[in-house]
């Protein structure tokens, strides 16, 4: 069965510190990997994606993610957190090219 | 929100009644998706469409049907709503499917009493 795990429901980080939001997956083949962010009462917004190539992917708003095939992980990172980064973050994988599987989400709070 | 609208935005209905949610796009994207979002489950795919009249099931399709008679509209129908279908429903679109970015609508909050 295809699955995506975000092991932390909540991540708290001080403003200016680096942040990491973790994602691991269990899917067949070579999946496509995505990160989305959701602000309160809004739909999801795309942050970045990995299809192939360089394992370090850079995306919107200074976020980046590292693909690790051996650990089947795709962790989201940012060198210096902002209060405005506080939101709900979702990891998603597409194993077949048509269907998407989302993690349960990680709530990020950046403390001023 | 990238030319995607959902209607209604909020709906309260009673168990056993039919409900139809509408997703409308102005981007001419080929793929359209319906998800439900529930605490502890994240987003789960209900159905998706890869063209007019071409649809397929997602992981939580039981109790739902869809139709797409025009590129721009994707309808989600709950034939007989149940309390377990209380959720927030999101429509999404993408141009080329799984390798492509999905753009999400603002969501519909459905409450089944």
Short mmCIF file of N, CA and C in Angstrom, two decimals, chain A residues 26-87:
data_model
loop_
_atom_site.label_atom_id
_atom_site.label_comp_id
_atom_site.label_asym_id
_atom_site.label_seq_id
_atom_site.Cartn_x
_atom_site.Cartn_y
_atom_site.Cartn_z
N UNK A 26 6.39 5.47 1.45
CA UNK A 26 6.50 4.07 1.08
C UNK A 26 5.61 3.87 -0.14
N UNK A 27 6.21 3.95 -1.30
CA UNK A 27 5.48 3.76 -2.56
C UNK A 27 6.34 2.94 -3.50
N UNK A 28 5.71 2.39 -4.48
CA UNK A 28 6.43 1.60 -5.46
C UNK A 28 7.04 2.50 -6.52
N UNK A 29 8.14 2.02 -7.08
CA UNK A 29 8.75 2.75 -8.18
C UNK A 29 9.46 4.01 -7.75
N UNK A 30 9.58 4.91 -8.69
CA UNK A 30 10.24 6.20 -8.43
C UNK A 30 9.17 7.29 -8.41
N UNK A 31 8.77 7.68 -7.23
CA UNK A 31 7.65 8.63 -7.16
C UNK A 31 8.08 10.06 -7.42
N UNK A 32 7.08 10.87 -7.71
CA UNK A 32 7.27 12.31 -7.75
C UNK A 32 6.87 12.84 -6.37
N UNK A 33 7.60 13.82 -5.86
CA UNK A 33 7.44 14.27 -4.48
C UNK A 33 7.15 15.76 -4.44
N UNK A 34 6.26 16.16 -3.53
CA UNK A 34 5.80 17.55 -3.49
C UNK A 34 5.68 18.00 -2.03
N UNK A 35 5.80 19.30 -1.84
CA UNK A 35 5.43 19.95 -0.59
C UNK A 35 4.43 21.07 -0.90
N UNK A 36 3.39 21.11 -0.05
CA UNK A 36 2.38 22.16 -0.13
C UNK A 36 2.22 22.80 1.24
N UNK A 37 1.76 24.05 1.24
CA UNK A 37 1.50 24.76 2.49
C UNK A 37 0.04 25.22 2.49
N UNK A 38 -0.56 25.18 3.68
CA UNK A 38 -1.96 25.63 3.82
C UNK A 38 -2.05 26.64 4.94
N UNK A 39 -2.56 27.83 4.60
CA UNK A 39 -2.84 28.84 5.60
C UNK A 39 -4.29 28.70 6.03
N UNK A 40 -4.66 29.20 7.20
CA UNK A 40 -6.01 29.00 7.73
C UNK A 40 -7.10 29.37 6.73
N UNK A 41 -8.08 28.47 6.60
CA UNK A 41 -9.25 28.68 5.76
C UNK A 41 -8.89 28.93 4.29
N UNK A 42 -7.80 28.36 3.85
CA UNK A 42 -7.38 28.48 2.45
C UNK A 42 -7.11 27.11 1.87
N UNK A 43 -7.06 27.05 0.56
CA UNK A 43 -6.62 25.83 -0.11
C UNK A 43 -5.11 25.69 -0.02
N UNK A 44 -4.60 24.56 -0.47
CA UNK A 44 -3.16 24.31 -0.43
C UNK A 44 -2.45 25.10 -1.52
N UNK A 45 -1.23 25.51 -1.20
CA UNK A 45 -0.39 26.21 -2.17
C UNK A 45 0.89 25.43 -2.39
N UNK A 46 1.32 25.34 -3.62
CA UNK A 46 2.53 24.61 -3.99
C UNK A 46 3.77 25.31 -3.47
N UNK A 47 4.70 24.52 -2.92
CA UNK A 47 6.00 25.04 -2.48
C UNK A 47 7.13 24.59 -3.38
N UNK A 48 7.22 23.27 -3.60
CA UNK A 48 8.30 22.74 -4.42
C UNK A 48 8.01 21.30 -4.77
N UNK A 49 8.81 20.78 -5.73
CA UNK A 49 8.63 19.38 -6.14
C UNK A 49 9.96 18.80 -6.58
N UNK A 50 10.04 17.48 -6.44
CA UNK A 50 11.17 16.71 -6.96
C UNK A 50 10.63 15.72 -7.98
N UNK A 51 11.18 15.80 -9.18
CA UNK A 51 10.82 14.83 -10.22
C UNK A 51 12.02 13.95 -10.52
N UNK A 52 13.14 14.56 -10.78
CA UNK A 52 14.39 13.84 -11.06
C UNK A 52 15.53 14.83 -10.95
N UNK A 53 16.78 14.30 -10.92
CA UNK A 53 17.92 15.20 -10.94
C UNK A 53 18.49 15.46 -9.57
N UNK A 54 18.93 16.69 -9.33
CA UNK A 54 19.59 17.08 -8.10
C UNK A 54 18.72 16.78 -6.89
N UNK A 55 19.33 16.18 -5.87
CA UNK A 55 18.56 15.77 -4.70
C UNK A 55 18.09 16.95 -3.85
N UNK A 56 18.72 18.10 -4.00
CA UNK A 56 18.32 19.29 -3.25
C UNK A 56 17.48 20.17 -4.18
N UNK A 57 16.23 20.37 -3.76
CA UNK A 57 15.28 21.13 -4.58
C UNK A 57 14.99 22.45 -3.88
N UNK A 58 15.03 23.53 -4.62
CA UNK A 58 14.70 24.84 -4.06
C UNK A 58 13.32 25.25 -4.53
N UNK A 59 12.59 25.90 -3.61
CA UNK A 59 11.22 26.27 -3.94
C UNK A 59 10.88 27.69 -3.54
N UNK A 60 9.60 27.91 -3.33
CA UNK A 60 9.10 29.25 -3.02
C UNK A 60 9.44 29.66 -1.60
N UNK A 61 9.51 30.97 -1.38
CA UNK A 61 9.64 31.58 -0.05
C UNK A 61 10.88 31.13 0.71
N UNK A 62 11.93 30.72 0.01
CA UNK A 62 13.18 30.31 0.64
C UNK A 62 13.21 28.88 1.14
N UNK A 63 12.18 28.12 0.87
CA UNK A 63 12.16 26.71 1.27
C UNK A 63 12.96 25.84 0.31
N UNK A 64 13.47 24.77 0.84
CA UNK A 64 14.13 23.75 0.05
C UNK A 64 13.83 22.38 0.64
N UNK A 65 14.07 21.35 -0.14
CA UNK A 65 13.82 19.99 0.34
C UNK A 65 14.90 19.07 -0.20
N UNK A 66 15.24 18.08 0.61
CA UNK A 66 16.28 17.13 0.24
C UNK A 66 15.69 15.76 0.03
N UNK A 67 15.85 15.23 -1.15
CA UNK A 67 15.40 13.89 -1.48
C UNK A 67 16.50 12.90 -1.13
N UNK A 68 16.13 11.87 -0.36
CA UNK A 68 17.06 10.82 0.01
C UNK A 68 16.44 9.48 -0.36
N UNK A 69 16.93 8.91 -1.44
CA UNK A 69 16.30 7.70 -1.95
C UNK A 69 16.49 6.51 -1.01
N UNK A 70 17.65 6.38 -0.43
CA UNK A 70 17.93 5.23 0.44
C UNK A 70 17.08 5.27 1.71
N UNK A 71 16.79 6.47 2.20
CA UNK A 71 15.97 6.60 3.38
C UNK A 71 14.49 6.89 3.04
N UNK A 72 14.17 6.93 1.77
CA UNK A 72 12.82 7.27 1.27
C UNK A 72 12.26 8.46 2.04
N UNK A 73 13.05 9.52 2.05
CA UNK A 73 12.63 10.73 2.77
C UNK A 73 12.68 11.93 1.85
N UNK A 74 11.92 12.94 2.22
CA UNK A 74 11.87 14.19 1.46
C UNK A 74 11.56 15.29 2.47
N UNK A 75 12.56 15.66 3.26
CA UNK A 75 12.37 16.62 4.34
C UNK A 75 12.41 18.05 3.82
N UNK A 76 11.52 18.86 4.35
CA UNK A 76 11.44 20.29 3.99
C UNK A 76 12.30 21.10 4.96
N UNK A 77 13.04 22.06 4.42
CA UNK A 77 13.95 22.84 5.25
C UNK A 77 13.91 24.31 4.87
N UNK A 78 14.30 25.13 5.85
CA UNK A 78 14.49 26.54 5.59
C UNK A 78 15.56 27.04 6.54
N UNK A 79 16.54 27.77 6.06
CA UNK A 79 17.68 28.16 6.90
C UNK A 79 17.31 29.10 8.05
N UNK A 80 16.31 29.98 7.82
CA UNK A 80 15.97 30.97 8.83
C UNK A 80 14.46 31.17 8.82
N UNK A 81 13.79 30.73 9.88
CA UNK A 81 12.33 30.75 9.91
C UNK A 81 11.79 32.16 10.16
N UNK A 82 10.64 32.43 9.55
CA UNK A 82 9.91 33.68 9.76
C UNK A 82 8.58 33.38 10.45
N UNK A 83 8.09 34.35 11.20
CA UNK A 83 6.78 34.16 11.84
C UNK A 83 5.72 33.87 10.79
N UNK A 84 5.85 34.47 9.63
CA UNK A 84 4.87 34.27 8.54
C UNK A 84 4.91 32.87 7.94
N UNK A 85 5.92 32.08 8.31
CA UNK A 85 5.99 30.68 7.84
C UNK A 85 5.04 29.79 8.64
N UNK A 86 4.48 30.28 9.70
CA UNK A 86 3.56 29.48 10.51
C UNK A 86 2.35 29.08 9.68
N UNK A 87 2.16 27.77 9.55
CA UNK A 87 1.10 27.25 8.68
C UNK A 87 1.10 25.73 8.81
#
